[in-house]
Each structure stands twice: as structure tokens, then as C-alpha cells.
Amino acid sequence: NAGVTQTPKFRVLKTGQSMTLLCAQDMNHEYMYWYRQDPGMGLRLIHYSVGEGTTAKGEVPDGYNVSRLKKQNFLLGLESAAPSQTSVYFCASSFIGRNTEAFFGQGTRLTVV
Amino acid sequence: AQRVTQPEKLLSVFKGAPVELKCNYSYSGSPELFWYVQYSRQRLQLLLRHISRESIKGFTADLNKGETSFHLKKPFAQEEDSAMYYCALKVNSGYALNFGKGTSLLVTP
């Protein structure tokens, strides 16, 4: 009963490096989301997906790309990391519909130096 | 534009005191509102949703459409209630959650 699992849990990058964060869910959810959490800013939506093969931009998409090749996985990529991308990243998933609960991963703490 | 406002960054109360975490929203449609909680070193989890009108861990929240508010209340705070609380509004775009900036609740003995 894993729920939503994020890999890795921690990462330190140098400016300009690239990396991919993996989110996997085993609840057969249609919707998946990537948020970033920063002090005093709450959670802000980066990108989301409403189904396999589809993605869309959220509130703060610049500097990130995503892919959803399989229903259970949602990847977040940083092509050229910047210190402004230092944050805690949360993945979430949910079923379609109003008032459905979103289930969150445990977070990935990323530091860009 | 949809917006969720939590005016208090930090709320400190004594154990046994009543607590109210404020949430106001702006949305032209029919709102779907939630409270999520994040305990220290844990993932966010759902606490309440307005449609359920339920009480979880002694917390309740009533949707007031006239005041566009969804305040979270508990009559007697406990130390284990110390956490970060987020009010969230579900919007039409992929049914993503639009979060407020959060209120850190500290319950002291």
C-alpha cells in the first residue's frame, strides 16, 4: 500500500545541472500534479496531468518540464537548475471529479548551489 | 482569478484554548474547499472537505458563501494539533488544488 512515492528524497545540484524527479502512484489515479513548497509561499502548482500522455502548465512552470508516459508515473525535469529552484517538491494524485481527495508524496528536498 | 488567503502565518495558543484558523477565498464559481494538514516531517494529508460537513480530530469548518470564508475551528486545542495547515480551493483546470500560504499552528502546554 505505497500510495504516492517520490524519488529521490534529497538532492543537491550545482547550478546548470539537470535532473529528473520521479513520482509513482499505485492508486490508478487519473490526475497527477507537481507542486513546490517555499517558506511563506505555500504550495504552488508547477505542472499537472489529467491522464496518460497529457500535461499542462500550472502557476509556476518556467524552468521545468514534465512527462506522463505511463498512467502511474509523472516525471518532473529540471534542464538547467538555478538557485531559485531550491525548494521542496511535492507530487500528488487524485481521481477525477469534484471533492476528490489528493494524495501527496513525502516530498523531495532539492538544493541548488 | 481564484485565490485563497490565509491571513495568519503563525498562530500560537495554549493547550485547551479554542483555535480558529482563517481562510478566505475568491472564486466566481461553486467552490470546493478543503483543509490539508502537514505534521512535522510528514506528507500533506486531507483533514476536512466542505462537502462532507464532518468533524475530524475535533476540527470543523463551515463554508460561508456570503463571507467567502472556510475557517477551521476546534474548541479545545491539543499539543498534537501543532502543524502547518493549508486551506485549498479546487479549480476547474484539471481539478488541481489552489493552496493558501498556510498557517503554522503552535499549541503550547
Coordinates of N, CA and C in Angstrom, one line a residue:
Chain A
N1 N 0.8 -1.2 0.0 CA 0.0 0.0 0.0 C 0.9 1.2 0.0
A2 N 1.6 1.5 -1.1 CA 2.6 2.5 -1.1 C 2.0 3.9 -1.3
G3 N 0.9 4.1 -2.1 CA 0.3 5.4 -2.3 C 1.1 6.1 -3.3
V4 N 1.6 7.3 -2.9 CA 2.4 8.2 -3.8 C 3.9 8.2 -3.3
T5 N 4.8 7.8 -4.2 CA 6.2 7.7 -3.8 C 7.0 8.6 -4.7
Q6 N 7.9 9.4 -4.1 CA 8.7 10.3 -4.8 C 10.2 9.8 -4.7
T7 N 10.9 9.9 -5.8 CA 12.3 9.6 -5.8 C 13.1 10.7 -6.5
P8 N 14.2 11.2 -5.9 CA 14.8 10.9 -4.6 C 14.1 11.7 -3.5
K9 N 14.5 11.5 -2.3 CA 14.0 12.3 -1.2 C 14.9 13.5 -1.0
F10 N 16.1 13.5 -1.3 CA 17.0 14.7 -1.1 C 17.9 14.7 -2.3
R11 N 18.3 15.9 -2.7 CA 19.3 16.0 -3.8 C 19.9 17.4 -3.7
V12 N 21.2 17.5 -4.0 CA 21.9 18.7 -4.1 C 22.5 18.8 -5.5
L13 N 22.2 19.9 -6.2 CA 22.6 20.1 -7.6 C 23.5 21.3 -7.7
K14 N 24.4 21.3 -8.6 CA 25.1 22.6 -8.9 C 24.3 23.3 -10.0
T15 N 24.4 24.6 -10.0 CA 23.8 25.5 -11.0 C 24.1 25.0 -12.4
G16 N 23.1 24.8 -13.2 CA 23.3 24.4 -14.6 C 23.1 22.9 -14.8
Q17 N 23.2 22.1 -13.7 CA 23.0 20.7 -13.8 C 21.5 20.3 -14.1
S18 N 21.3 19.1 -14.6 CA 19.9 18.7 -14.9 C 19.6 17.5 -14.0
M19 N 18.3 17.3 -13.8 CA 17.9 16.1 -13.0 C 16.4 15.9 -13.3
T20 N 16.0 14.7 -12.9 CA 14.6 14.3 -13.1 C 14.1 13.7 -11.7
L21 N 12.9 14.3 -11.3 CA 12.2 13.7 -10.1 C 11.1 12.8 -10.6
L22 N 11.1 11.7 -9.9 CA 10.1 10.7 -10.3 C 9.0 10.6 -9.3
C23 N 7.7 10.5 -9.8 CA 6.6 10.3 -8.9 C 5.8 9.1 -9.4
A24 N 5.6 8.2 -8.5 CA 4.8 7.0 -8.9 C 3.7 6.8 -7.9
Q25 N 2.5 6.5 -8.5 CA 1.3 6.2 -7.7 C 0.7 4.9 -8.1
D26 N 0.2 4.2 -7.1 CA -0.4 2.8 -7.3 C -1.9 2.8 -7.0
M27 N -2.5 3.9 -7.1 CA -4.0 4.0 -6.8 C -4.8 4.2 -8.1
N28 N -4.2 4.0 -9.2 CA -4.9 4.1 -10.5 C -5.6 5.5 -10.7
H29 N -4.9 6.5 -10.1 CA -5.5 7.9 -10.2 C -5.3 8.4 -11.7
E30 N -6.2 9.2 -12.1 CA -6.1 9.8 -13.4 C -5.2 11.1 -13.4
Y31 N -5.4 11.9 -12.3 CA -4.8 13.2 -12.2 C -3.5 13.1 -11.4
M32 N -2.5 13.8 -11.9 CA -1.2 13.9 -11.1 C -0.7 15.3 -11.2
Y33 N 0.0 15.7 -10.1 CA 0.4 17.1 -10.0 C 1.8 17.2 -9.4
W34 N 2.5 18.3 -9.8 CA 3.7 18.7 -9.1 C 3.6 20.1 -8.5
Y35 N 3.9 20.2 -7.2 CA 3.9 21.4 -6.5 C 5.3 21.7 -6.0
R36 N 5.6 23.0 -5.8 CA 6.8 23.3 -5.0 C 6.3 24.1 -3.7
Q37 N 7.0 23.8 -2.7 CA 6.7 24.4 -1.4 C 7.8 25.3 -0.9
D38 N 7.6 26.6 -0.7 CA 8.6 27.5 -0.3 C 8.1 28.3 0.9
P39 N 9.0 28.6 1.8 CA 8.6 29.3 3.1 C 7.8 30.6 2.7
G40 N 6.6 30.7 3.4 CA 5.8 31.9 3.2 C 5.1 32.0 1.8
M41 N 5.2 31.0 1.0 CA 4.6 31.0 -0.3 C 3.5 29.9 -0.4
G42 N 3.5 29.0 0.5 CA 2.6 27.9 0.4 C 3.0 26.9 -0.7
L43 N 2.0 26.2 -1.2 CA 2.3 25.2 -2.3 C 1.8 25.9 -3.6
R44 N 2.7 25.9 -4.6 CA 2.4 26.4 -5.9 C 2.5 25.3 -7.0
L45 N 1.5 25.3 -7.8 CA 1.4 24.3 -8.9 C 2.3 24.5 -10.0
I46 N 3.2 23.5 -10.3 CA 4.1 23.7 -11.4 C 3.5 23.2 -12.7
H47 N 3.2 21.9 -12.8 CA 2.6 21.3 -13.9 C 1.6 20.2 -13.4
Y48 N 0.7 19.8 -14.2 CA -0.2 18.8 -13.9 C -0.6 17.9 -15.1
S49 N -1.2 16.8 -14.8 CA -1.6 15.9 -15.9 C -3.0 15.3 -15.6
V50 N -3.8 15.3 -16.6 CA -5.2 14.8 -16.4 C -5.3 13.4 -17.0
G51 N -4.2 12.8 -17.5 CA -4.2 11.5 -18.0 C -2.9 11.2 -18.7
E52 N -2.8 9.9 -19.0 CA -1.6 9.4 -19.7 C -1.4 10.1 -21.0
G53 N -0.2 10.6 -21.2 CA 0.2 11.3 -22.4 C -0.2 12.8 -22.5
T54 N -0.8 13.3 -21.4 CA -1.2 14.7 -21.4 C -0.6 15.5 -20.2
T55 N -0.2 16.7 -20.5 CA 0.4 17.5 -19.4 C -0.1 19.0 -19.7
A56 N 0.0 19.8 -18.6 CA -0.4 21.2 -18.8 C 0.3 22.0 -17.7
K57 N 0.5 23.3 -18.0 CA 1.2 24.2 -17.1 C 0.3 24.6 -16.0
G58 N 1.0 24.8 -14.8 CA 0.3 25.4 -13.7 C 0.7 26.8 -13.5
E59 N 0.9 27.2 -12.2 CA 1.1 28.6 -11.9 C 2.6 29.0 -12.1
V60 N 3.5 28.1 -11.9 CA 5.0 28.4 -12.0 C 5.7 27.4 -12.8
P61 N 5.4 27.3 -14.1 CA 6.0 26.2 -14.9 C 7.4 26.5 -15.5
D62 N 7.9 27.8 -15.4 CA 9.1 28.1 -16.1 C 10.3 27.4 -15.5
G63 N 11.1 26.8 -16.3 CA 12.3 26.1 -15.9 C 12.1 24.6 -15.6
Y64 N 10.9 24.2 -15.8 CA 10.5 22.8 -15.6 C 9.9 22.1 -16.8
N65 N 10.1 20.8 -17.0 CA 9.3 20.1 -18.0 C 8.8 18.8 -17.3
V66 N 7.7 18.3 -17.9 CA 7.1 17.1 -17.3 C 6.8 16.1 -18.4
S67 N 6.6 14.9 -18.0 CA 6.1 13.8 -18.9 C 5.3 12.8 -18.2
R68 N 4.3 12.3 -18.8 CA 3.5 11.2 -18.3 C 3.3 10.2 -19.3
L69 N 4.3 9.3 -19.5 CA 4.2 8.3 -20.5 C 3.4 7.1 -20.0
K70 N 3.4 6.9 -18.7 CA 2.6 5.8 -18.1 C 1.6 6.4 -17.1
K71 N 0.5 5.9 -16.9 CA -0.5 6.4 -16.0 C 0.0 6.6 -14.6
Q72 N 0.8 5.6 -14.2 CA 1.2 5.6 -12.8 C 2.4 6.5 -12.5
N73 N 3.1 7.1 -13.5 CA 4.3 7.8 -13.3 C 4.1 9.2 -13.8
F74 N 4.7 10.2 -13.1 CA 4.8 11.6 -13.5 C 6.1 12.1 -13.2
L75 N 6.9 12.5 -14.3 CA 8.3 12.9 -14.1 C 8.4 14.4 -14.2
L76 N 9.2 15.0 -13.3 CA 9.4 16.4 -13.4 C 10.9 16.6 -13.7
G77 N 11.2 17.4 -14.7 CA 12.6 17.6 -15.1 C 13.0 19.0 -15.0
L78 N 14.3 19.2 -14.5 CA 14.9 20.5 -14.5 C 16.1 20.4 -15.5
E79 N 16.0 21.1 -16.6 CA 17.0 21.0 -17.6 C 18.3 21.7 -17.2
S80 N 18.2 22.9 -16.6 CA 19.4 23.6 -16.2 C 19.0 24.3 -14.8
A81 N 19.4 23.6 -13.8 CA 19.0 24.1 -12.4 C 19.5 25.4 -12.1
A82 N 18.7 26.2 -11.3 CA 19.1 27.5 -10.9 C 18.8 27.6 -9.4
P83 N 19.5 28.4 -8.6 CA 19.3 28.5 -7.2 C 17.9 28.8 -6.8
S84 N 17.2 29.5 -7.7 CA 15.8 29.8 -7.4 C 14.9 28.6 -7.4
Q85 N 15.4 27.5 -7.9 CA 14.6 26.2 -7.8 C 14.9 25.4 -6.6
T86 N 15.7 26.0 -5.7 CA 15.8 25.3 -4.4 C 14.5 25.4 -3.7
S87 N 14.0 24.2 -3.3 CA 12.6 24.1 -2.8 C 12.4 22.7 -2.3
V88 N 11.2 22.5 -1.8 CA 10.7 21.1 -1.5 C 9.6 20.9 -2.6
Y89 N 9.7 19.8 -3.3 CA 8.8 19.4 -4.3 C 7.9 18.3 -3.9
F90 N 6.6 18.5 -4.1 CA 5.6 17.5 -3.8 C 4.8 17.1 -5.0
C91 N 4.7 15.8 -5.1 CA 3.8 15.2 -6.1 C 2.5 14.8 -5.4
A92 N 1.4 14.9 -6.2 CA 0.1 14.5 -5.7 C -0.7 13.8 -6.8
S93 N -1.7 13.0 -6.4 CA -2.5 12.4 -7.4 C -3.9 12.3 -6.9
S94 N -4.9 12.2 -7.8 CA -6.3 12.1 -7.3 C -7.1 11.5 -8.5
F95 N -8.3 11.0 -8.1 CA -9.3 10.6 -9.1 C -9.9 11.8 -9.7
I96 N -10.6 11.6 -10.8 CA -11.3 12.6 -11.5 C -12.5 13.0 -10.6
G97 N -12.9 14.3 -10.7 CA -14.2 14.7 -10.1 C -14.0 15.7 -9.0
R98 N -15.2 16.3 -8.7 CA -15.3 17.3 -7.6 C -15.1 16.6 -6.3
N99 N -14.5 17.4 -5.4 CA -14.3 17.0 -4.0 C -13.6 15.7 -3.7
T100 N -12.8 15.3 -4.7 CA -11.9 14.1 -4.5 C -10.7 14.5 -3.8
E101 N -10.2 13.6 -2.9 CA -9.0 13.9 -2.1 C -7.8 13.7 -3.0
A102 N -6.8 14.6 -2.7 CA -5.5 14.5 -3.3 C -4.6 13.8 -2.3
F103 N -3.8 12.8 -2.8 CA -2.8 12.1 -2.0 C -1.4 12.6 -2.4
F104 N -0.7 12.9 -1.4 CA 0.7 13.5 -1.6 C 1.8 12.5 -1.3
G105 N 2.9 12.8 -2.0 CA 4.1 12.1 -1.7 C 4.8 12.7 -0.5
Q106 N 5.9 12.1 -0.2 CA 6.6 12.6 1.0 C 7.5 13.8 0.8
G107 N 7.6 14.2 -0.5 CA 8.4 15.4 -0.8 C 9.9 15.1 -1.2
T108 N 10.4 15.9 -2.0 CA 11.8 15.9 -2.4 C 12.4 17.2 -2.1
R109 N 13.4 17.2 -1.2 CA 14.1 18.4 -0.9 C 15.3 18.7 -1.8
L110 N 15.2 19.7 -2.6 CA 16.2 20.0 -3.6 C 16.9 21.3 -3.3
T111 N 18.3 21.2 -3.3 CA 19.1 22.4 -3.1 C 19.9 22.6 -4.3
V112 N 19.9 23.8 -4.8 CA 20.7 24.1 -6.0 C 21.8 25.2 -5.5
V113 N 23.0 24.8 -5.7 CA 24.1 25.7 -5.2 C 24.9 26.3 -6.3
Chain B
A1 N -9.9 35.7 -10.9 CA -8.9 34.7 -10.6 C -9.2 34.1 -9.3
Q2 N -8.9 32.8 -9.2 CA -9.1 32.1 -7.9 C -8.0 32.4 -7.0
R3 N -8.4 32.6 -5.7 CA -7.3 32.9 -4.7 C -7.8 32.5 -3.4
V4 N -6.8 32.0 -2.6 CA -7.1 31.5 -1.2 C -6.2 32.4 -0.3
T5 N -6.7 33.0 0.7 CA -6.0 33.8 1.6 C -6.1 33.3 3.0
Q6 N -4.9 33.0 3.6 CA -4.8 32.6 5.0 C -4.0 33.8 5.7
P7 N -4.7 34.6 6.4 CA -4.1 35.9 6.9 C -3.0 35.7 7.9
E8 N -3.1 34.6 8.7 CA -2.1 34.3 9.7 C -1.0 33.4 9.3
K9 N 0.3 33.8 9.4 CA 1.4 32.9 9.1 C 1.6 32.0 10.3
L10 N 1.4 32.5 11.5 CA 1.7 31.8 12.7 C 0.6 32.1 13.7
L11 N 0.1 31.0 14.3 CA -0.9 31.1 15.4 C -0.5 30.3 16.6
S12 N -0.4 31.0 17.7 CA 0.1 30.3 18.9 C -1.0 30.3 20.0
V13 N -1.4 29.2 20.5 CA -2.4 29.1 21.5 C -2.0 28.1 22.6
F14 N -2.6 28.3 23.8 CA -2.3 27.4 24.9 C -3.2 26.1 24.7
K15 N -2.7 25.0 25.2 CA -3.5 23.8 25.3 C -4.8 24.0 26.0
G16 N -5.9 23.5 25.4 CA -7.2 23.7 25.9 C -7.9 24.9 25.5
A17 N -7.2 25.8 24.8 CA -7.9 27.0 24.3 C -8.5 26.8 23.0
P18 N -9.5 27.6 22.6 CA -10.1 27.4 21.3 C -9.2 27.9 20.2
V19 N -9.3 27.4 19.1 CA -8.5 27.8 18.0 C -9.3 28.0 16.7
E20 N -9.0 29.1 16.0 CA -9.7 29.3 14.7 C -8.6 29.7 13.7
L21 N -8.5 29.0 12.6 CA -7.6 29.3 11.5 C -8.4 29.8 10.4
K22 N -8.1 31.0 10.0 CA -8.9 31.7 9.0 C -8.6 31.4 7.5
C23 N -9.6 31.3 6.7 CA -9.4 31.1 5.3 C -10.5 31.8 4.5
N24 N -10.0 32.7 3.6 CA -11.0 33.3 2.7 C -10.6 33.0 1.3
Y25 N -11.6 33.0 0.5 CA -11.4 32.6 -0.9 C -12.1 33.6 -1.9
S26 N -11.6 33.6 -3.1 CA -12.2 34.4 -4.1 C -12.4 33.4 -5.3
Y27 N -13.6 33.2 -5.7 CA -13.9 32.3 -6.8 C -15.3 32.6 -7.3
S28 N -15.4 32.7 -8.6 CA -16.7 33.1 -9.1 C -17.7 31.9 -9.2
G29 N -17.1 30.7 -9.2 CA -18.0 29.5 -9.4 C -18.4 28.9 -8.1
S30 N -18.9 27.7 -8.1 CA -19.2 27.0 -6.9 C -18.0 26.4 -6.3
P31 N -17.6 26.8 -5.1 CA -16.3 26.4 -4.5 C -16.3 25.0 -4.0
E32 N -15.1 24.4 -4.1 CA -14.8 23.1 -3.5 C -13.6 23.4 -2.6
L33 N -13.9 23.3 -1.3 CA -12.8 23.8 -0.3 C -12.4 22.6 0.6
F34 N -11.1 22.7 0.9 CA -10.5 21.7 1.7 C -9.6 22.3 2.8
W35 N -9.3 21.5 3.8 CA -8.2 21.8 4.7 C -7.3 20.6 4.7
Y36 N -6.0 20.9 4.4 CA -4.9 19.9 4.5 C -4.0 20.2 5.6
V37 N -3.4 19.2 6.2 CA -2.5 19.4 7.4 C -1.2 18.7 7.1
Q38 N -0.2 19.3 7.5 CA 1.2 18.7 7.4 C 1.8 18.8 8.8
Y39 N 1.9 17.6 9.4 CA 2.6 17.5 10.7 C 4.1 17.4 10.4
S40 N 4.9 17.7 11.4 CA 6.4 17.8 11.2 C 6.9 16.5 10.6
R41 N 7.7 16.8 9.5 CA 8.4 15.7 8.7 C 7.4 14.7 8.1
Q42 N 6.2 15.1 7.9 CA 5.2 14.1 7.3 C 4.6 14.8 6.0
R43 N 4.0 14.0 5.2 CA 3.4 14.5 4.0 C 2.1 15.2 4.3
L44 N 1.7 16.0 3.4 CA 0.3 16.6 3.5 C -0.8 15.6 3.5
Q45 N -1.8 15.8 4.3 CA -2.9 14.9 4.2 C -4.2 15.7 4.4
L46 N -5.2 15.1 3.9 CA -6.5 15.8 4.0 C -7.0 15.8 5.4
L47 N -7.5 16.9 5.8 CA -8.1 17.0 7.2 C -9.7 17.1 7.0
L48 N -10.1 18.0 6.2 CA -11.6 18.2 6.0 C -11.9 18.6 4.6
R49 N -13.1 18.3 4.1 CA -13.6 18.9 2.9 C -15.0 19.4 3.2
H50 N -15.3 20.5 2.6 CA -16.5 21.2 3.0 C -17.8 20.4 2.6
I51 N -17.7 19.6 1.6 CA -18.9 18.8 1.2 C -19.3 17.8 2.2
S52 N -18.3 17.3 3.0 CA -18.6 16.3 4.0 C -19.2 16.7 5.2
R53 N -19.0 18.0 5.6 CA -19.5 18.6 6.8 C -19.3 17.7 8.0
E54 N -18.0 17.2 8.1 CA -17.7 16.2 9.1 C -16.8 16.9 10.2
S55 N -16.5 16.2 11.3 CA -15.6 16.7 12.3 C -14.5 15.6 12.4
I56 N -13.3 16.1 12.1 CA -12.1 15.2 12.1 C -11.2 15.7 13.2
K57 N -10.8 14.8 14.1 CA -9.9 15.2 15.2 C -10.4 16.4 16.0
G58 N -11.7 16.6 16.0 CA -12.3 17.7 16.8 C -12.4 19.0 16.0
F59 N -11.9 19.0 14.7 CA -11.9 20.2 13.9 C -13.2 20.2 13.1
T60 N -13.7 21.4 12.9 CA -14.8 21.6 12.0 C -14.5 22.8 11.1
A61 N -15.2 22.9 10.0 CA -15.1 24.0 9.1 C -16.4 24.2 8.4
D62 N -16.9 25.4 8.4 CA -18.2 25.7 7.7 C -17.9 26.7 6.6
L63 N -18.5 26.3 5.5 CA -18.4 27.2 4.3 C -19.4 28.3 4.4
N64 N -19.0 29.5 4.4 CA -19.8 30.7 4.5 C -19.7 31.4 3.1
K65 N -20.7 31.2 2.2 CA -20.6 31.8 0.9 C -20.7 33.3 0.9
G66 N -21.5 33.8 1.9 CA -21.7 35.2 2.0 C -20.4 36.0 2.3
E67 N -19.6 35.4 3.2 CA -18.4 36.0 3.6 C -17.2 35.4 2.8
T68 N -17.5 34.4 2.0 CA -16.5 33.7 1.2 C -15.4 33.2 2.1
S69 N -15.8 32.5 3.2 CA -14.8 32.0 4.2 C -15.0 30.5 4.4
F70 N -14.0 29.9 4.9 CA -14.0 28.5 5.3 C -13.0 28.3 6.4
H71 N -13.4 28.9 7.6 CA -12.5 28.9 8.7 C -12.5 27.6 9.4
L72 N -11.3 27.2 9.9 CA -11.2 25.9 10.6 C -11.2 26.2 12.1
K73 N -12.0 25.4 12.8 CA -12.2 25.7 14.3 C -12.0 24.4 15.1
K74 N -11.6 24.6 16.3 CA -11.5 23.5 17.3 C -11.7 24.1 18.7
P75 N -12.6 23.6 19.4 CA -12.9 24.2 20.7 C -11.8 24.1 21.8
F76 N -11.1 23.0 21.7 CA -10.0 22.8 22.8 C -8.8 22.2 22.1
A77 N -7.8 23.1 21.9 CA -6.6 22.7 21.2 C -5.8 21.7 22.0
Q78 N -5.1 20.8 21.3 CA -4.2 19.8 21.9 C -2.8 20.0 21.3
E79 N -1.8 19.6 22.1 CA -0.4 19.8 21.6 C -0.2 19.1 20.3
E80 N -0.8 17.9 20.1 CA -0.6 17.2 18.9 C -1.2 17.9 17.7
D81 N -2.0 18.9 17.9 CA -2.5 19.7 16.8 C -1.5 20.6 16.1
S82 N -0.3 20.8 16.8 CA 0.7 21.7 16.2 C 1.1 21.1 14.9
A83 N 1.0 22.0 13.9 CA 1.3 21.6 12.5 C 1.1 22.8 11.6
M84 N 1.3 22.5 10.3 CA 1.1 23.5 9.3 C -0.3 23.2 8.6
Y85 N -1.2 24.2 8.5 CA -2.5 23.9 8.0 C -2.6 24.8 6.7
Y86 N -3.1 24.1 5.7 CA -3.3 24.7 4.4 C -4.8 24.7 4.0
C87 N -5.4 25.8 3.7 CA -6.7 25.8 3.1 C -6.5 25.7 1.6
A88 N -7.4 25.0 0.9 CA -7.2 24.8 -0.5 C -8.5 24.9 -1.3
L89 N -8.5 25.4 -2.5 CA -9.7 25.6 -3.3 C -9.4 24.8 -4.6
K90 N -10.4 24.0 -4.9 CA -10.2 23.2 -6.1 C -10.8 24.0 -7.3
V91 N -10.0 24.1 -8.4 CA -10.4 24.9 -9.5 C -10.6 23.9 -10.7
N92 N -11.1 24.5 -11.8 CA -11.5 23.7 -12.9 C -10.4 23.1 -13.7
S93 N -9.3 23.7 -13.7 CA -8.1 23.3 -14.5 C -7.6 22.0 -14.0
G94 N -8.1 20.9 -14.5 CA -7.5 19.6 -14.1 C -7.9 19.3 -12.7
Y95 N -8.8 20.0 -12.1 CA -9.2 19.8 -10.7 C -7.9 19.9 -9.8
A96 N -7.0 20.8 -10.1 CA -5.9 21.0 -9.2 C -6.3 21.8 -8.0
L97 N -5.5 21.6 -7.0 CA -5.8 22.4 -5.7 C -5.0 23.7 -5.7
N98 N -5.7 24.8 -5.4 CA -5.1 26.1 -5.3 C -4.9 26.4 -3.8
F99 N -3.7 26.4 -3.3 CA -3.4 26.5 -1.9 C -3.2 27.9 -1.4
G100 N -3.6 28.1 -0.1 CA -3.2 29.3 0.6 C -1.8 29.2 1.0
K101 N -1.2 30.2 1.6 CA 0.2 30.2 2.0 C 0.4 29.4 3.3
G102 N -0.7 29.0 4.0 CA -0.5 28.2 5.1 C -0.5 28.9 6.4
T103 N -0.9 28.3 7.5 CA -0.8 28.8 8.9 C -0.2 27.8 9.7
S104 N 0.9 28.2 10.4 CA 1.6 27.3 11.3 C 0.9 27.4 12.7
L105 N 0.3 26.4 13.2 CA -0.3 26.4 14.5 C 0.6 25.8 15.5
L106 N 0.8 26.5 16.6 CA 1.7 26.0 17.7 C 0.8 26.0 19.0
V107 N 0.7 24.8 19.5 CA -0.1 24.6 20.7 C 0.9 24.4 21.9
T108 N 0.9 25.3 22.8 CA 1.9 25.2 23.9 C 1.2 24.7 25.2
P109 N 1.9 24.0 26.0 CA 1.3 23.5 27.3 C 1.1 24.6 28.3

